[in-house]
Each structure stands twice: as structure tokens, then as C-alpha cells.
GROMACS .gro file of C-alpha atoms in nm:
model
  343
    1ALA     CA    1   5.178  -0.746   4.292
    2PRO     CA    2   5.114  -0.640   4.648
    3GLY     CA    3   4.899  -0.353   4.756
    4GLY     CA    4   5.044  -0.342   5.104
    5PRO     CA    5   4.870  -0.354   5.440
    6ALA     CA    6   4.627  -0.074   5.506
    7ASP     CA    7   4.448   0.043   5.816
    8PRO     CA    8   4.381   0.401   5.713
    9GLY     CA    9   4.169   0.513   6.007
   10ALA     CA   10   3.842   0.495   6.187
   11MET     CA   11   3.609   0.522   5.889
   12PRO     CA   12   3.314   0.287   5.946
   13ASP     CA   13   3.276  -0.021   5.731
   14ARG     CA   14   3.006   0.068   5.477
   15LEU     CA   15   3.024  -0.268   5.303
   16ALA     CA   16   2.777  -0.550   5.353
   17ASP     CA   17   2.834  -0.919   5.297
   18SER     CA   18   2.639  -1.076   5.016
   19ALA     CA   19   2.572  -1.444   4.966
   20ALA     CA   20   2.788  -1.622   4.712
   21VAL     CA   21   2.630  -1.674   4.372
   22GLY     CA   22   2.676  -1.942   4.108
   23ALA     CA   23   2.962  -2.186   4.118
   24THR     CA   24   3.210  -1.919   4.241
   25PRO     CA   25   3.516  -2.109   4.114
   26GLY     CA   26   3.750  -1.848   4.261
   27ALA     CA   27   3.603  -1.882   4.613
   28LEU     CA   28   3.607  -1.505   4.672
   29ARG     CA   29   3.410  -1.314   4.934
   30MET     CA   30   3.148  -1.075   4.799
   31ARG     CA   31   3.101  -0.735   4.965
   32VAL     CA   32   2.859  -0.471   4.838
   33CYS     CA   33   2.784  -0.107   4.911
   34ARG     CA   34   2.435  -0.001   4.809
   35PRO     CA   35   2.359   0.360   4.909
   36ASN     CA   36   2.015   0.442   5.041
   37ASP     CA   37   1.763   0.532   4.772
   38LEU     CA   38   1.977   0.393   4.492
   39PRO     CA   39   1.796   0.498   4.173
   40ALA     CA   40   1.699   0.250   3.907
   41GLY     CA   41   1.957   0.232   3.634
   42ALA     CA   42   2.243   0.340   3.862
   43PRO     CA   43   2.606   0.273   3.767
   44LEU     CA   44   2.817   0.001   3.932
   45LEU     CA   45   3.184   0.027   4.022
   46VAL     CA   46   3.387  -0.288   4.093
   47ALA     CA   47   3.691  -0.220   4.316
   48LEU     CA   48   3.976  -0.469   4.364
   49HIS     CA   49   4.214  -0.439   4.659
   50GLY     CA   50   4.587  -0.513   4.670
   51CYS     CA   51   4.777  -0.785   4.857
   52THR     CA   52   4.733  -0.799   5.237
   53GLN     CA   53   4.441  -0.556   5.208
   54THR     CA   54   4.075  -0.626   5.270
   55ALA     CA   55   3.778  -0.478   5.090
   56GLU     CA   56   3.712  -0.262   5.395
   57SER     CA   57   4.065  -0.125   5.422
   58TYR     CA   58   4.080  -0.053   5.049
   59ASP     CA   59   3.749   0.130   5.063
   60SER     CA   60   3.853   0.327   5.370
   61GLY     CA   61   4.179   0.434   5.209
   62SER     CA   62   4.038   0.515   4.865
   63GLY     CA   63   3.713   0.679   4.974
   64TRP     CA   64   3.493   0.507   4.716
   65SER     CA   65   3.194   0.453   4.944
   66GLU     CA   66   3.202   0.821   5.046
   67LEU     CA   67   3.150   0.917   4.683
   68ALA     CA   68   2.890   0.646   4.628
   69ALA     CA   69   2.683   0.761   4.924
   70ASP     CA   70   2.678   1.118   4.796
   71ASN     CA   71   2.629   1.045   4.427
   72GLY     CA   72   2.406   0.738   4.403
   73PHE     CA   73   2.605   0.454   4.252
   74ALA     CA   74   2.662   0.100   4.372
   75LEU     CA   75   2.991  -0.063   4.468
   76LEU     CA   76   3.108  -0.423   4.449
   77PHE     CA   77   3.423  -0.522   4.639
   78PRO     CA   78   3.530  -0.879   4.564
   79GLU     CA   79   3.761  -0.987   4.845
   80GLN     CA   80   4.041  -1.241   4.823
   81GLN     CA   81   4.056  -1.513   5.089
   82THR     CA   82   4.365  -1.647   5.262
   83ALA     CA   83   4.268  -1.998   5.155
   84ASN     CA   84   4.337  -1.888   4.796
   85ASN     CA   85   4.642  -1.677   4.868
   86SER     CA   86   4.792  -1.638   5.214
   87HIS     CA   87   4.844  -1.264   5.169
   88ARG     CA   88   4.516  -1.197   4.991
   89CYS     CA   89   4.670  -1.129   4.649
   90PHE     CA   90   4.440  -1.176   4.353
   91ASN     CA   91   4.613  -1.446   4.147
   92TRP     CA   92   4.669  -1.241   3.832
   93PHE     CA   93   4.965  -1.462   3.739
   94GLU     CA   94   4.779  -1.795   3.745
   95PRO     CA   95   4.637  -1.897   3.403
   96GLY     CA   96   4.343  -2.076   3.566
   97ASP     CA   97   4.232  -1.756   3.742
   98ILE     CA   98   4.241  -1.517   3.448
   99ARG     CA   99   3.988  -1.676   3.211
  100ARG     CA  100   3.631  -1.568   3.151
  101ASP     CA  101   3.509  -1.921   3.217
  102GLY     CA  102   3.708  -2.011   3.527
  103GLY     CA  103   3.881  -1.913   3.846
  104GLU     CA  104   3.879  -1.576   4.015
  105SER     CA  105   3.785  -1.377   3.706
  106GLU     CA  106   3.472  -1.587   3.654
  107SER     CA  107   3.377  -1.546   4.019
  108ILE     CA  108   3.397  -1.168   3.987
  109LEU     CA  109   3.191  -1.169   3.668
  110GLN     CA  110   2.924  -1.380   3.841
  111MET     CA  111   2.916  -1.129   4.127
  112ILE     CA  112   2.872  -0.844   3.880
  113ALA     CA  113   2.580  -1.020   3.711
  114HIS     CA  114   2.417  -1.085   4.049
  115VAL     CA  115   2.451  -0.726   4.174
  116ALA     CA  116   2.335  -0.585   3.841
  117ALA     CA  117   2.021  -0.797   3.844
  118GLN     CA  118   1.947  -0.746   4.213
  119HIS     CA  119   1.982  -0.368   4.211
  120GLY     CA  120   1.868  -0.275   3.861
  121ILE     CA  121   2.211  -0.157   3.747
  122ASP     CA  122   2.256   0.009   3.409
  123ARG     CA  123   2.451  -0.262   3.221
  124LYS     CA  124   2.612   0.004   3.005
  125ARG     CA  125   2.766   0.177   3.308
  126ILE     CA  126   2.970  -0.092   3.481
  127PHE     CA  127   3.329   0.001   3.561
  128VAL     CA  128   3.626  -0.168   3.727
  129THR     CA  129   3.932  -0.037   3.909
  130GLY     CA  130   4.203  -0.190   4.122
  131LEU     CA  131   4.536  -0.134   4.293
  132SER     CA  132   4.849  -0.341   4.225
  133ALA     CA  133   4.741  -0.709   4.225
  134GLY     CA  134   4.386  -0.577   4.205
  135GLY     CA  135   4.493  -0.351   3.918
  136ALA     CA  136   4.640  -0.646   3.733
  137MET     CA  137   4.313  -0.837   3.784
  138ALA     CA  138   4.118  -0.532   3.663
  139ALA     CA  139   4.327  -0.535   3.344
  140THR     CA  140   4.243  -0.904   3.303
  141LEU     CA  141   3.870  -0.845   3.347
  142LEU     CA  142   3.876  -0.573   3.082
  143ALA     CA  143   4.049  -0.815   2.844
  144VAL     CA  144   3.844  -1.129   2.905
  145ALA     CA  145   3.506  -0.949   2.932
  146PRO     CA  146   3.527  -0.621   2.739
  147ASP     CA  147   3.154  -0.639   2.666
  148VAL     CA  148   3.076  -0.612   3.040
  149PHE     CA  149   3.264  -0.291   3.117
  150ALA     CA  150   3.232   0.067   2.998
  151GLY     CA  151   3.572   0.154   3.143
  152GLY     CA  152   3.851   0.052   3.374
  153ALA     CA  153   4.129   0.213   3.578
  154VAL     CA  154   4.449   0.024   3.658
  155ILE     CA  155   4.654   0.170   3.943
  156ALA     CA  156   5.013   0.047   3.986
  157GLY     CA  157   4.917  -0.269   3.799
  158LEU     CA  158   5.029  -0.482   3.506
  159PRO     CA  159   4.893  -0.579   3.162
  160HIS     CA  160   4.678  -0.885   3.112
  161GLY     CA  161   4.845  -1.217   3.044
  162VAL     CA  162   5.211  -1.120   3.086
  163ALA     CA  163   5.297  -1.382   3.349
  164SER     CA  164   5.236  -1.753   3.386
  165GLY     CA  165   5.349  -1.857   3.730
  166VAL     CA  166   5.541  -1.689   4.007
  167PRO     CA  167   5.891  -1.653   3.859
  168GLN     CA  168   5.751  -1.465   3.559
  169ALA     CA  169   5.527  -1.255   3.782
  170LEU     CA  170   5.822  -1.132   3.985
  171GLU     CA  171   6.019  -1.059   3.668
  172ARG     CA  172   5.734  -0.861   3.513
  173MET     CA  173   5.685  -0.658   3.830
  174ARG     CA  174   6.049  -0.551   3.793
  175GLY     CA  175   5.994  -0.472   3.424
  176GLN     CA  176   6.190  -0.773   3.303
  177GLY     CA  177   6.082  -0.977   3.001
  178LEU     CA  178   5.773  -0.779   2.912
  179PRO     CA  179   5.635  -0.886   2.571
  180SER     CA  180   5.658  -0.667   2.262
  181SER     CA  181   5.379  -0.421   2.190
  182ALA     CA  182   5.232  -0.650   1.924
  183ALA     CA  183   5.244  -0.951   2.155
  184LEU     CA  184   5.082  -0.752   2.435
  185THR     CA  185   4.791  -0.651   2.213
  186GLU     CA  186   4.751  -1.007   2.091
  187LEU     CA  187   4.725  -1.129   2.452
  188ALA     CA  188   4.430  -0.896   2.512
  189ALA     CA  189   4.266  -0.942   2.172
  190LYS     CA  190   4.267  -1.322   2.203
  191ALA     CA  191   4.138  -1.324   2.561
  192SER     CA  192   3.779  -1.312   2.433
  193SER     CA  193   3.579  -1.339   2.112
  194HIS     CA  194   3.482  -0.973   2.141
  195SER     CA  195   3.434  -0.784   1.814
  196GLY     CA  196   3.278  -0.458   1.932
  197SER     CA  197   3.415  -0.140   2.084
  198TRP     CA  198   3.659  -0.162   2.375
  199PRO     CA  199   3.623  -0.013   2.722
  200ARG     CA  200   3.784   0.318   2.808
  201LEU     CA  201   4.106   0.281   3.005
  202GLN     CA  202   4.289   0.486   3.266
  203VAL     CA  203   4.640   0.394   3.378
  204TRP     CA  204   4.784   0.542   3.699
  205HIS     CA  205   5.145   0.486   3.802
  206GLY     CA  206   5.391   0.650   4.039
  207THR     CA  207   5.718   0.750   3.878
  208ALA     CA  208   5.909   0.619   4.183
  209ASP     CA  209   5.729   0.283   4.205
  210ALA     CA  210   6.001   0.025   4.272
  211THR     CA  211   5.759  -0.265   4.336
  212VAL     CA  212   5.565  -0.264   4.009
  213VAL     CA  213   5.790  -0.044   3.797
  214PRO     CA  214   5.643   0.224   3.566
  215ALA     CA  215   5.738   0.018   3.259
  216ASN     CA  216   5.426  -0.186   3.334
  217GLY     CA  217   5.208   0.120   3.296
  218GLU     CA  218   5.366   0.189   2.958
  219ALA     CA  219   5.311  -0.175   2.863
  220LEU     CA  220   4.941  -0.140   2.945
  221LEU     CA  221   4.921   0.158   2.709
  222ALA     CA  222   5.100  -0.042   2.441
  223GLN     CA  223   4.856  -0.331   2.492
  224TRP     CA  224   4.546  -0.115   2.460
  225ARG     CA  225   4.622   0.158   2.204
  226PRO     CA  226   4.593  -0.076   1.904
  227LEU     CA  227   4.265  -0.216   2.038
  228HIS     CA  228   4.125   0.137   2.010
  229GLY     CA  229   4.307   0.205   1.683
  230LEU     CA  230   4.514   0.479   1.843
  231PRO     CA  231   4.870   0.591   1.762
  232ALA     CA  232   5.165   0.587   2.000
  233ALA     CA  233   5.163   0.966   2.041
  234PRO     CA  234   4.891   1.109   2.269
  235SER     CA  235   4.633   1.354   2.141
  236ARG     CA  236   4.735   1.594   2.416
  237GLN     CA  237   4.911   1.615   2.747
  238GLU     CA  238   4.888   1.847   3.043
  239ALA     CA  239   5.069   1.920   3.366
  240LEU     CA  240   4.870   1.869   3.685
  241GLY     CA  241   5.099   2.041   3.930
  242PRO     CA  242   5.406   1.814   3.933
  243HIS     CA  243   5.220   1.529   3.763
  244LEU     CA  244   5.160   1.454   3.395
  245ARG     CA  245   4.839   1.346   3.224
  246ARG     CA  246   4.842   1.211   2.868
  247VAL     CA  247   4.520   1.158   2.673
  248TRP     CA  248   4.436   0.961   2.359
  249LEU     CA  249   4.107   1.074   2.203
  250ASP     CA  250   3.865   0.857   2.007
  251GLU     CA  251   3.690   0.953   1.683
  252LYS     CA  252   3.430   1.149   1.877
  253GLY     CA  253   3.695   1.351   2.058
  254GLU     CA  254   3.636   1.171   2.387
  255PRO     CA  255   3.917   1.027   2.603
  256ALA     CA  256   3.961   0.659   2.515
  257ILE     CA  257   4.286   0.613   2.707
  258GLU     CA  258   4.439   0.828   2.979
  259HIS     CA  259   4.772   0.794   3.157
  260TYR     CA  260   4.860   0.965   3.485
  261ALA     CA  261   5.229   0.972   3.578
  262ILE     CA  262   5.233   1.072   3.946
  263SER     CA  263   5.563   1.243   4.015
  264GLY     CA  264   5.771   1.097   4.298
  265LEU     CA  265   5.500   0.854   4.410
  266GLY     CA  266   5.600   0.504   4.515
  267HIS     CA  267   5.381   0.194   4.508
  268GLY     CA  268   5.029   0.296   4.598
  269LEU     CA  269   4.705   0.476   4.527
  270PRO     CA  270   4.728   0.856   4.484
  271LEU     CA  271   4.522   1.053   4.738
  272ASP     CA  272   4.431   1.412   4.816
  273SER     CA  273   4.285   1.357   5.162
  274THR     CA  274   4.366   1.699   5.311
  275GLY     CA  275   4.318   1.928   5.012
  276PRO     CA  276   4.012   2.039   4.815
  277ASP     CA  277   3.901   1.677   4.765
  278GLY     CA  278   3.931   1.568   5.127
  279LEU     CA  279   3.871   1.212   5.013
  280GLY     CA  280   4.016   0.888   5.145
  281ARG     CA  281   4.269   0.825   5.421
  282PRO     CA  282   4.646   0.784   5.393
  283GLY     CA  283   4.813   0.465   5.507
  284PRO     CA  284   5.049   0.202   5.372
  285HIS     CA  285   5.019   0.223   4.992
  286MET     CA  286   4.742   0.481   5.022
  287LEU     CA  287   4.966   0.779   4.948
  288GLU     CA  288   4.922   1.155   4.954
  289ALA     CA  289   4.990   1.296   4.609
  290GLY     CA  290   4.792   1.621   4.602
  291LEU     CA  291   4.566   1.456   4.345
  292SER     CA  292   4.275   1.221   4.411
  293SER     CA  293   4.275   0.923   4.175
  294THR     CA  294   3.935   0.820   4.316
  295ARG     CA  295   3.766   1.150   4.235
  296ARG     CA  296   3.936   1.189   3.899
  297ILE     CA  297   3.831   0.840   3.792
  298ALA     CA  298   3.473   0.895   3.913
  299GLU     CA  299   3.444   1.230   3.734
  300SER     CA  300   3.583   1.086   3.411
  301TRP     CA  301   3.317   0.816   3.410
  302GLY     CA  302   3.030   1.046   3.503
  303LEU     CA  303   2.982   0.890   3.847
  304VAL     CA  304   3.021   1.226   4.017
  305THR     CA  305   2.889   1.566   3.924
  306SER     CA  306   3.146   1.798   4.076
  307LYS     CA  307   3.129   2.176   4.099
  308GLU     CA  308   3.498   2.190   4.021
  309GLN     CA  309   3.762   1.953   3.896
  310SER     CA  310   4.009   1.799   4.135
  311ARG     CA  311   4.293   2.044   4.179
  312PRO     CA  312   4.646   1.908   4.212
  313ARG     CA  313   4.864   2.027   4.496
  314GLU     CA  314   5.223   1.968   4.592
  315PRO     CA  315   5.254   1.674   4.836
  316ARG     CA  316   5.286   1.794   5.194
  317PRO     CA  317   5.645   1.748   5.312
  318GLU     CA  318   5.545   1.719   5.676
  319THR     CA  319   5.358   1.390   5.610
  320PRO     CA  320   5.599   1.171   5.411
  321GLN     CA  321   5.475   0.828   5.315
  322PRO     CA  322   5.723   0.539   5.355
  323GLN     CA  323   5.748   0.310   5.054
  324HIS     CA  324   5.956   0.017   5.190
  325PRO     CA  325   5.999  -0.146   4.846
  326ALA     CA  326   6.235  -0.413   4.977
  327ARG     CA  327   5.996  -0.514   5.253
  328VAL     CA  328   5.706  -0.522   5.006
  329GLY     CA  329   5.900  -0.756   4.780
  330GLN     CA  330   5.969  -0.981   5.075
  331VAL     CA  331   5.598  -0.983   5.163
  332ILE     CA  332   5.486  -1.106   4.823
  333GLU     CA  333   5.763  -1.365   4.798
  334SER     CA  334   5.679  -1.505   5.142
  335ALA     CA  335   5.309  -1.506   5.048
  336LEU     CA  336   5.376  -1.698   4.731
  337ARG     CA  337   5.593  -1.950   4.913
  338ALA     CA  338   5.326  -1.998   5.178
  339ALA     CA  339   5.072  -2.062   4.903
  340GLY     CA  340   5.298  -2.328   4.758
  341LEU     CA  341   5.352  -2.123   4.443
  342MET     CA  342   5.721  -2.056   4.492
  343ARG     CA  343   6.015  -2.250   4.634
   0.00000   0.00000   0.00000
């Protein structure tokens, strides 16, 4: 799934290169943001970009390093290389890249272990998020290594394990051939030998996403609710301006799963760059929604102590964001052909 090209503005690159660690079977680049005076036992957020994006452009658009600098948590941005995929898509549809002991997922887990050891990270406060192809890879990491993460947020992504190869990937993006709820849960449950509690999950999806259709967000919920022992019906739901938030609570009354349906949004990451949040920068697939997914996610996980919750606003009509779903589909298909994954 593509994330789209992004060059959101003149925000400086806050990310530093870090030497590769271990065998790095996925051959990914490792970029890290460590704020000054990072306290011992700080949290770590892992952020995964979409196709054609870089770690820098994803950070600039989402605003993660702005929050990290102000609130004292570390960031890890694994970055896909064109040698692996000509359009920088994480290979969420390749079986060899979505195992704990191989490929891109193993590379990311090795990076996490390295950063955690080097910077004294609290191992109980490691989180992962991603957009589109990065969101699909985030869902995979939560499934194959649930013991590593306290929580994850999948934005415009897909469930773990639903595609094997390019033809299936393109079908699943369109909502075609998604497995049953029971089969989805089995895919996640059998991805590891985990027997403990499962990470918290947030799912974000635009209701007008024509690239990775909203059925994939619902499939993620169906995959994860049984893992938490939760029913199909949410514990509560609330309107956030034009958007809808559904919440499934655990036995302690805490949110175990949350779903944000962003009204009218196409394929991209929801921003509130000009409102009360003032976070991130709009660009291709970094879309104004009057609600900041970055801040909401950070607040939910205790990464940010905010004086007030993010307040939703109506999207500004004078700054429409083009979606170009047909062009996006062409981009991923040409990328897959160039990588020799599609004829």
C-alpha cells in the first residue's frame, strides 16, 4: 500500500543515521531521533513511512519529532531502500519479510533492541505506528512480536498476513478476498508463540480512502478483538466533530482497541496543522482533517502530557487535499513491476 510522495515543507531533518546492527536481513536504513537530555527509562516510538516516502518526509509531515523534542521520548524511523523496493514500500505482502526471524520485520526488531539498549529505553513503553504500507508493517510487527510492544497505531493500513504476493496485495487493498474474522485472528495468533497480554491497538482510516479501502480497517478490528477477548460491539462511541471514534475497553476499563473513522478523508495521515494542535505539515497523503492523529496517538499512550485534548475542527475548504487514487494505484503497480514482483 502506498503512502504517497511527501515533501511537506522546510522543517529541518531531526533524524540522525545510526549504524546497522546485527544481520539486518531486511537491509533497511536506520534513522533515530534522540532529544537532548533524554531521561533514563524514556519511551520509544517506532514510525514506519509509506511508499515513495522517506523517514524525513514522514516525520516532517506527521510532526513526531516536534512532540519528541518537547516531551522527552525517543524515535526510531526504519527506512526502506530502493534496492529492496523501487518505490520504498515496506514489503508487507512478502512472506519472507513478515516473520519474526527474517526479512524486514526482523531488521526492525533488531533496530529496536539496539536503540533500547543504547538509550536506556523503558522496554514496557515501546510503541509502533505507520501509514499505509508502513501501517501494514506495523500490524505485522504487533502480530509477530506482541511481547515487544505496549501498543500500536495502524493508519490506512491492512491486517497482518492477508496477502502472499502482489496479486493478493492489490486485491486486499481494494477490499477483495479478505479472510473471515476467525481466519484473520488465527493469522495473528499463529504469528508468534505469545501467550501473554496483547498490545493496545488504534486503527485510523479515512472514510473516502479509495487506495486502501476502509474494509481493511474493519478487518484489523476483526483480527484483534478476539485476541483481547472483546465483543464485536464497542464499549462506547463518540463524535469528534464530523469524525467517529469507537472504543473497546478492557477489564480495567482502559481502551484496548480504538477505531477512528475520519469523515471524507482519502488515503493519508490525518493532520490538524493549522488549528489548536499546529502539528505536522500537509502534503501528499499528509491530509488536513481538523484532528491530529499524531497528538491523539501520543496522548493515548502517555507520551505527551497535554493541557487539553486535541479538539476536532471541520476541514478548511480553502485548502483541499487532492487524493489522486488512480495515480496512486499506478504508482504502486509500476513499483511492483520494477521490483520484479509483478508482470
